[in-house]
CSV table of C-alpha atoms and ligand atoms in Angstrom, one decimal:
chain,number,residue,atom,x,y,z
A,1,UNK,CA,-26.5,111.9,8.5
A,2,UNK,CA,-26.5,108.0,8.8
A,3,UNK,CA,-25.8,107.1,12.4
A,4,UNK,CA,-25.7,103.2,12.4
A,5,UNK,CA,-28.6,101.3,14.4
A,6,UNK,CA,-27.3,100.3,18.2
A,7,UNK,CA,-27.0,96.3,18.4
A,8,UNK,CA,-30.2,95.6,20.1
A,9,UNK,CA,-28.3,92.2,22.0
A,10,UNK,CA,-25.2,91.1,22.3
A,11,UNK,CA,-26.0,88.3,19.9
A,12,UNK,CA,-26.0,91.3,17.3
A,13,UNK,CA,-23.0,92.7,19.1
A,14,UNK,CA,-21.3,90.1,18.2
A,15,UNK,CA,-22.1,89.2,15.2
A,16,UNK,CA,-21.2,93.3,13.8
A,17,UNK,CA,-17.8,93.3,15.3
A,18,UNK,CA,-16.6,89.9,15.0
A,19,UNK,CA,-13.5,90.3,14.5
A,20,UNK,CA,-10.6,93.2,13.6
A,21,UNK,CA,-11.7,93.3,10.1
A,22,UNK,CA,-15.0,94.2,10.8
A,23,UNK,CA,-14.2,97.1,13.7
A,24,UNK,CA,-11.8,98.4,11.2
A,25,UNK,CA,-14.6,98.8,8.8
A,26,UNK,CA,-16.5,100.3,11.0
A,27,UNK,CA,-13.8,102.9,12.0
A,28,UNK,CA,-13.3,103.8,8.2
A,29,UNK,CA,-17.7,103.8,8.0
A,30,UNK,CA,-17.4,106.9,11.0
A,31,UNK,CA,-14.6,108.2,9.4
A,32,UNK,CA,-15.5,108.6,5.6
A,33,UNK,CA,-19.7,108.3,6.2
A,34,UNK,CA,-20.0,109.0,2.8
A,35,UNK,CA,-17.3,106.8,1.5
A,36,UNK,CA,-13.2,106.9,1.0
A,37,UNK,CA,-11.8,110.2,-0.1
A,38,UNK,CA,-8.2,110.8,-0.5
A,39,UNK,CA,-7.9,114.1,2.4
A,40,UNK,CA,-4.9,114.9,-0.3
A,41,UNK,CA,-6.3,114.8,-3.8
A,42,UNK,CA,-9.9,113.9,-3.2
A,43,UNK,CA,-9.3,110.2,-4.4
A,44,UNK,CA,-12.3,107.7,-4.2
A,45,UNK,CA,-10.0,104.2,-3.5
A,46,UNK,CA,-8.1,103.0,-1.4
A,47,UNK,CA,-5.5,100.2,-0.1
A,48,UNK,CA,-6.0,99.1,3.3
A,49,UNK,CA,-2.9,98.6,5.4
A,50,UNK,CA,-4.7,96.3,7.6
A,51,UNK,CA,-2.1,95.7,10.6
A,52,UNK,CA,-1.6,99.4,11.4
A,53,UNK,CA,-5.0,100.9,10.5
A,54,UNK,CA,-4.1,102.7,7.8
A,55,UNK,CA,-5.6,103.3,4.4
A,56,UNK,CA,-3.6,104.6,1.4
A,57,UNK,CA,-4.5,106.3,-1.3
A,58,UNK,CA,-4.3,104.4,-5.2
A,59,UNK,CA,-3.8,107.7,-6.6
A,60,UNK,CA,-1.3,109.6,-4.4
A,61,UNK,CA,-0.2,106.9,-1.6
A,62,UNK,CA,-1.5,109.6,0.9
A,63,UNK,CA,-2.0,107.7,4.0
A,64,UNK,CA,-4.9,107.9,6.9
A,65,UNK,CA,-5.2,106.6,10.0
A,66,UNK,CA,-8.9,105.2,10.8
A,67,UNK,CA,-7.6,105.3,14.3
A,68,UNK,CA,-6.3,108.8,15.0
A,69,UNK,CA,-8.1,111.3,17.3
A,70,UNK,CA,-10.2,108.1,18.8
A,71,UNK,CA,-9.4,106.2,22.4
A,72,UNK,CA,-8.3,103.5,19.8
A,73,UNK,CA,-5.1,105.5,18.3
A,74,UNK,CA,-2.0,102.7,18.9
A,75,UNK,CA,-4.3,101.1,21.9
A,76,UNK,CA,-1.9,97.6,22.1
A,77,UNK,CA,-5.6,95.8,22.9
A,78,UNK,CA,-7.1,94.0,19.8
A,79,UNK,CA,-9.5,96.1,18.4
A,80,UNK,CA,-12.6,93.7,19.2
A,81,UNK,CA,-11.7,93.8,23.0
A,82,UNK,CA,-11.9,97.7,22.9
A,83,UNK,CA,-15.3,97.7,21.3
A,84,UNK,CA,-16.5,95.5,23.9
A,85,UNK,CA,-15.8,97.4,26.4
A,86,UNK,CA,-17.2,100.3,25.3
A,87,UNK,CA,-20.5,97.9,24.5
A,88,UNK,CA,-20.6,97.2,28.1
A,89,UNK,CA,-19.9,100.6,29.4
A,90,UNK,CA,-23.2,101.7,27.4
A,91,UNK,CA,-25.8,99.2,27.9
A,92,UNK,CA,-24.9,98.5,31.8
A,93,UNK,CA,-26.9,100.2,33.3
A,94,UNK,CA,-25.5,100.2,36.8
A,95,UNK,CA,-21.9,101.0,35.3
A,96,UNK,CA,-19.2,98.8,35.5
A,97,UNK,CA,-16.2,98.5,37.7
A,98,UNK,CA,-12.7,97.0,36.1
A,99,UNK,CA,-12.7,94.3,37.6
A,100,UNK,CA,-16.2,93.7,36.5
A,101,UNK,CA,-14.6,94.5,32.9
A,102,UNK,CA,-11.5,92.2,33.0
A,103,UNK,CA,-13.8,88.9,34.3
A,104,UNK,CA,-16.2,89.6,31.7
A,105,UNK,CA,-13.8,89.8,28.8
A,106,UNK,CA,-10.9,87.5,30.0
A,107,UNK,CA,-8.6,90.3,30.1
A,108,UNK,CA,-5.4,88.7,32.4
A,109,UNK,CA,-4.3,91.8,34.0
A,110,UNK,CA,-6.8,93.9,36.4
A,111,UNK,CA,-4.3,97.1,35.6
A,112,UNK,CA,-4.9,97.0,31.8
A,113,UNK,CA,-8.8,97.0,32.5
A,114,UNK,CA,-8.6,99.7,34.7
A,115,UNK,CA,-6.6,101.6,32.3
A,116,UNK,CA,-8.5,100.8,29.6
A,117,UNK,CA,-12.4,101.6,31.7
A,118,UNK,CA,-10.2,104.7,32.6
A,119,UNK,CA,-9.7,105.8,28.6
A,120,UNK,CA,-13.4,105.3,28.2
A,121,UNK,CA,-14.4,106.7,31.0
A,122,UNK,CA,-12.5,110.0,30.0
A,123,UNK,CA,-15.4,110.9,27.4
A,124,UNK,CA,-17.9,110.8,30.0
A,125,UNK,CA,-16.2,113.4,32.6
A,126,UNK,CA,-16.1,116.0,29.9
A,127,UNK,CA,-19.4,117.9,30.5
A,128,UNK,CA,-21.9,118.0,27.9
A,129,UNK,CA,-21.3,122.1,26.7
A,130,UNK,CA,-25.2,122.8,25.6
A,131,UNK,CA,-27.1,124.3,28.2
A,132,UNK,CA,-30.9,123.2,28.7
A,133,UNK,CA,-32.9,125.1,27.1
A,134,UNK,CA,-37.2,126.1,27.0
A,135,UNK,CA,-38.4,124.6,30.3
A,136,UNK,CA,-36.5,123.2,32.9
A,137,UNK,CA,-37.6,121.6,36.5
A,138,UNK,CA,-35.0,122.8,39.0
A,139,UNK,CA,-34.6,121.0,42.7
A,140,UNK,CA,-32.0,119.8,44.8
A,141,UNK,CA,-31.8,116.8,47.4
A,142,UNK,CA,-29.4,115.2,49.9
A,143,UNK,CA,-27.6,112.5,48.5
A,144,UNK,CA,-24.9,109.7,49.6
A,145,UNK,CA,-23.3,109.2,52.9
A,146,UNK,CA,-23.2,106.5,54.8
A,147,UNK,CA,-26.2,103.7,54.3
A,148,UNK,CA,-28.0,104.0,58.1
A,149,UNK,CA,-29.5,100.3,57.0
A,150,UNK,CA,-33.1,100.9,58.3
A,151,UNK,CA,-35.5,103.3,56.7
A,152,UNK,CA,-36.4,106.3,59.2
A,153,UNK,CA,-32.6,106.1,60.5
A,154,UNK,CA,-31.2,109.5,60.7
A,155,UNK,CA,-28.7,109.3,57.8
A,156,UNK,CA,-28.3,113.2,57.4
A,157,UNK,CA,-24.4,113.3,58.5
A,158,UNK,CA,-22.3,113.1,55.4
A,159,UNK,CA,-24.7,113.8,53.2
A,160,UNK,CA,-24.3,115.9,50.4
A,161,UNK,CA,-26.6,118.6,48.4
A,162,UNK,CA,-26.9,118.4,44.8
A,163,UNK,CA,-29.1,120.3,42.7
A,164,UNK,CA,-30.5,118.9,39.4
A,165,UNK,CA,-32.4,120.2,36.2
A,166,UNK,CA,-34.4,118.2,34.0
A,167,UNK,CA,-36.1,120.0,30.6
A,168,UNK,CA,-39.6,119.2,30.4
A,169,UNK,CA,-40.9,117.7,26.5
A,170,UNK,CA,-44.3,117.7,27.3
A,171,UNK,CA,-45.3,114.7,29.6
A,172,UNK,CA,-41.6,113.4,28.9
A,173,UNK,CA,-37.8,114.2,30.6
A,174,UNK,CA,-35.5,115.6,28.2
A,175,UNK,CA,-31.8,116.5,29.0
A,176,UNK,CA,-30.6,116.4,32.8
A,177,UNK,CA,-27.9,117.9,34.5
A,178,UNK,CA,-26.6,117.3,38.1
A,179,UNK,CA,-24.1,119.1,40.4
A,180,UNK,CA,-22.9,118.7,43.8
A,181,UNK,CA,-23.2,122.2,45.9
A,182,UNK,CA,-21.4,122.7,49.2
A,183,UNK,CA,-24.8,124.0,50.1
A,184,UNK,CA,-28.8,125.1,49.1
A,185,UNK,CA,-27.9,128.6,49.5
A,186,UNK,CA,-29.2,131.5,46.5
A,187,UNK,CA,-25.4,131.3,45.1
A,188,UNK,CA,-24.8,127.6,44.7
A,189,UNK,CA,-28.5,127.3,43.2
A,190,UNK,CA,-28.5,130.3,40.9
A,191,UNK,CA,-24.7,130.0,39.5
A,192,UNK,CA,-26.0,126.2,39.0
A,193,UNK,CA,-28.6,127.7,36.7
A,194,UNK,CA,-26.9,129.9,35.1
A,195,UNK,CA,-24.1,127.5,34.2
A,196,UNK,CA,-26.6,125.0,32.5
A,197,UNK,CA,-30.1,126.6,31.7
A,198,UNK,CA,-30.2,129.2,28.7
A,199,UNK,CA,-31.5,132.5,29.4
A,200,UNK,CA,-34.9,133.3,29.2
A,201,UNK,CA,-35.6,129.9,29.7
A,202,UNK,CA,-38.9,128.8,32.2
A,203,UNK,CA,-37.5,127.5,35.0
A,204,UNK,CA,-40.0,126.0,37.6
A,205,UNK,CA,-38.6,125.2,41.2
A,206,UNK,CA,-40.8,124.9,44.6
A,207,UNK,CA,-41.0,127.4,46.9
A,208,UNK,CA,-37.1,128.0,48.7
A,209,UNK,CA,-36.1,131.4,48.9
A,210,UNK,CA,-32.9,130.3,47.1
A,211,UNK,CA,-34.5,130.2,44.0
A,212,UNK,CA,-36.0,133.7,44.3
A,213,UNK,CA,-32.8,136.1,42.3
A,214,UNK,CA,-33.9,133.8,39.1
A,215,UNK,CA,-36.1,136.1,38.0
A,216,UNK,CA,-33.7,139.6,38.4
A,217,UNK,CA,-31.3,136.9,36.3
A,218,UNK,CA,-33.3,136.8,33.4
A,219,UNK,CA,-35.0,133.4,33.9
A,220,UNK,CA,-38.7,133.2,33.5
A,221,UNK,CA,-38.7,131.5,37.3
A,222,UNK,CA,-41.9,129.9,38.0
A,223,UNK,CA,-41.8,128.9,41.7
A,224,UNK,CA,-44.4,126.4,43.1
A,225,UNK,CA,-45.4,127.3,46.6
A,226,UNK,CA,-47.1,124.4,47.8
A,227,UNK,CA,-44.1,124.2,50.7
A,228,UNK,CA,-41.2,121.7,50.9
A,229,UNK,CA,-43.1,118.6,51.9
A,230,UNK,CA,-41.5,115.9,50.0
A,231,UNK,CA,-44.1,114.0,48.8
A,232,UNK,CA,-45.5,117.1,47.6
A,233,UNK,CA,-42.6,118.0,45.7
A,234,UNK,CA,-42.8,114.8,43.7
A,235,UNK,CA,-46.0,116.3,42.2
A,236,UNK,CA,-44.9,119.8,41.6
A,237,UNK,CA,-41.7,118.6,39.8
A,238,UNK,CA,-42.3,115.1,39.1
A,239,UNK,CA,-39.3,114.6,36.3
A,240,UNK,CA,-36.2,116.4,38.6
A,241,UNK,CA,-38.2,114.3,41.1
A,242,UNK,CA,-38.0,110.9,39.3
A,243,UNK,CA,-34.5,111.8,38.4
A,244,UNK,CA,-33.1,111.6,41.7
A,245,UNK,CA,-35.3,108.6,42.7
A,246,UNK,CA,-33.3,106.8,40.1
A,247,UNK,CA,-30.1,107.9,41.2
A,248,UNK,CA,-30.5,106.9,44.6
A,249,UNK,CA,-31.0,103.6,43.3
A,250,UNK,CA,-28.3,103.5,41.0
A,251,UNK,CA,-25.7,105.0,43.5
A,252,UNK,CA,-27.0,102.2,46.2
A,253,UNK,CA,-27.4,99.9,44.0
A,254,UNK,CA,-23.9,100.0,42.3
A,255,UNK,CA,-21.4,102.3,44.1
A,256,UNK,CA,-22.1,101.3,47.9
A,257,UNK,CA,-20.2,103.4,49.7
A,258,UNK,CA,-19.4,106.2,46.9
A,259,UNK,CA,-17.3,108.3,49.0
A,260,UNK,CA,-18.6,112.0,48.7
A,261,UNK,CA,-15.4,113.3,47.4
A,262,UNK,CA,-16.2,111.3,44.0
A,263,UNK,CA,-19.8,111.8,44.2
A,264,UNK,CA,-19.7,114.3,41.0
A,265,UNK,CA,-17.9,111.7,39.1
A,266,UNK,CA,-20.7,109.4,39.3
A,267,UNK,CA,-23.5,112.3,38.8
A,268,UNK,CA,-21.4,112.9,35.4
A,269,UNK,CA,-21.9,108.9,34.8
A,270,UNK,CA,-25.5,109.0,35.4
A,271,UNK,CA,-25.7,112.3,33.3
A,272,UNK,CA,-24.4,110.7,30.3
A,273,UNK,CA,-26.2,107.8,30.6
A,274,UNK,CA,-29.7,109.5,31.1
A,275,UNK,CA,-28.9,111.9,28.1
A,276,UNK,CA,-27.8,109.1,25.6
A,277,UNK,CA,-30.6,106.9,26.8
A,278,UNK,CA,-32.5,106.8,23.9
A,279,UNK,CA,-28.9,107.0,21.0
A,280,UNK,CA,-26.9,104.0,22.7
A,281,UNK,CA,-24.6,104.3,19.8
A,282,UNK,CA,-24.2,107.9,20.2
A,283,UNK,CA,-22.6,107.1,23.4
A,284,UNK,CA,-21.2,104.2,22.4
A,285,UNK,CA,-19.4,106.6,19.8
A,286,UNK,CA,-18.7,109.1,22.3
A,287,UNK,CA,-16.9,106.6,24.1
A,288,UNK,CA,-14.6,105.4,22.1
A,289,UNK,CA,-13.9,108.7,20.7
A,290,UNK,CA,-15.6,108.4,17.3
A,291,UNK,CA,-18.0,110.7,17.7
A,292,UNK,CA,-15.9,113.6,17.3
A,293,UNK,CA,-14.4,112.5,13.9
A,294,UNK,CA,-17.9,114.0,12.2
A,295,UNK,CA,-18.4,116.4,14.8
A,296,UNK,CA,-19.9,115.9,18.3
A,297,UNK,CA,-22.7,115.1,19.2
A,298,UNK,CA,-25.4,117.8,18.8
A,299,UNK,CA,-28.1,118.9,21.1
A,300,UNK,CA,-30.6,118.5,17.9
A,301,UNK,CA,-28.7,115.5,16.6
A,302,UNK,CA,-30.0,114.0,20.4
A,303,UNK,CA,-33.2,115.6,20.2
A,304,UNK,CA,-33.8,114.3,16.7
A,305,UNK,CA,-33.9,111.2,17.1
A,306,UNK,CA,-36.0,111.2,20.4
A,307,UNK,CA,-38.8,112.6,18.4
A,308,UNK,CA,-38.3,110.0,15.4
A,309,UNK,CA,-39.3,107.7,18.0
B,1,LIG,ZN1,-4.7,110.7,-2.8
């Protein structure tokens, strides 16, 4: 299957989706990947009705929508404005608030940005449904609350546990996910597993007790006993380890003062991001709901095209 290269710049951006013409073109490239084809009597040609998305049929006036089933379905926004967003949504990094979004595309109302991040935005709360699969680094850490300002501060009121998983690829990170817990007990820490790691996978984790069960739970649970000294943990399970080092960052570096009550939201941000990070225009496509007009996006569609690099 052809995905399309990612615009490596926003010079490139650009120049792809100029204007409505081209994004329309684009819509009817994810929709018919292998060209036109009347969905009524297999037809290979078309008229384009270009003011309402639609293409008809020469043969049997059948009419399709290059729109339907995507964010863009009768979005009032010009089409170009849309794909922008989504652009930015992608490729910055740190996320992007809608006010951030309405300055940088000269939108005039602050409500139809937010309205608009909000559509996008609705593609990256749905979960990714695959579970991790092979071998998977399990840990948890103490994240958010309030910013104490100087290191060694005692910043552990308000904080919040969440447990990650990262698969390992060799020396690399594959897929990640991220949950808040209400605590590090067995059952948050096991039901995490069990909702995102297959079974019979290896799962490697340091030494808790609340990791223990994983291996009357069909896991092949490799714990690390070297004790819960963080910077030894860094060493035992340096990806899950790396992963939450970056989304310190990103949460303090972007959402200051993330209130804990939207803290998942965010993890579900940073999840989609780290998964897509090598297929920008798979999430690109996720985003504005293209993706799902060939199918989603597959774990092996993902996977493919991290070893093709
Ligand atoms: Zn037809």
């Amino acid at each position: 299957m052809g995905r399309p290269d990612f615009p490596r710049s926003l010079k490139e951006f650009q120049a792809r989706f100029r204007d409505e013409a081209a994004c329309r073109a684009y819509l009817a490239a994810c929709r018919w990947p292998e060209g036109y084809r009347c969905g009524r009597c297999g037809h290979t040609q078309a008229f384009e009705l270009a003011r309402r998305a639609l293409w008809q049929c020469k043969s049997c006036g059948y009419q399709t929508s290059v729109t339907a089933g995507t964010v863009l379905h009768r979005a009032r926004m010009p089409l170009t404005l849309w794909f922008w967003a989504a652009y930015l949504v992608t490729t910055h990094t740190p996320g992007l608030s809608a006010l951030q979004l309405q300055r940088q595309l000269g939108i005039d109302s602050y409500e139809t940005a937010w309205a608009m991040l909000h559509k996008l935005r609705r593609a990256i709360v749905r979960p990714d449904r695959e579970v991790l699969k092979e071998k998977v680094e399990v840990d948890e850490a103490y994240i958010g609350g309030p910013e104490a300002g100087l290191k060694g501060g005692r910043q552990l009121v308000d904080k919040v546990v969440v447990v990650g998983a990262v698969e390992v690829r060799g020396k690399a990170s594959g897929r990640v996910r991220l949950r808040v817990v209400p605590d590090a007990s067995a059952p948050s820490l096991t039901s995490f597993v069990v909702d995102n790691i297959a079974p019979g996978a290896v799962v490697l984790t340091d030494g808790w007790r609340g990791y223990a069960p994983l291996r009357s739970m069909g896991y092949r649970h490799r714990p690390k006993t070297q004790g819960r000294d963080p910077t030894r943990a860094g060493k035992i399970l340096p990806r899950v380890h790396r992963v939450f080092g970056n989304l310190q960052t990103w949460l303090r570096g972007t959402h200051h003062g993330v209130g804990n009550q939207h803290l998942q939201v965010y993890l579900d941000e940073f999840t989609f991001r780290f998964n897509r990070r090598r297929t920008p225009m798979a999430a690109f496509q996720t985003l504005l709901g293209l993706a799902t007009l060939h199918g989603p996006t597959t774990y092996d569609m993902l996977y493919r095209s991290e070893l093709t690099r």
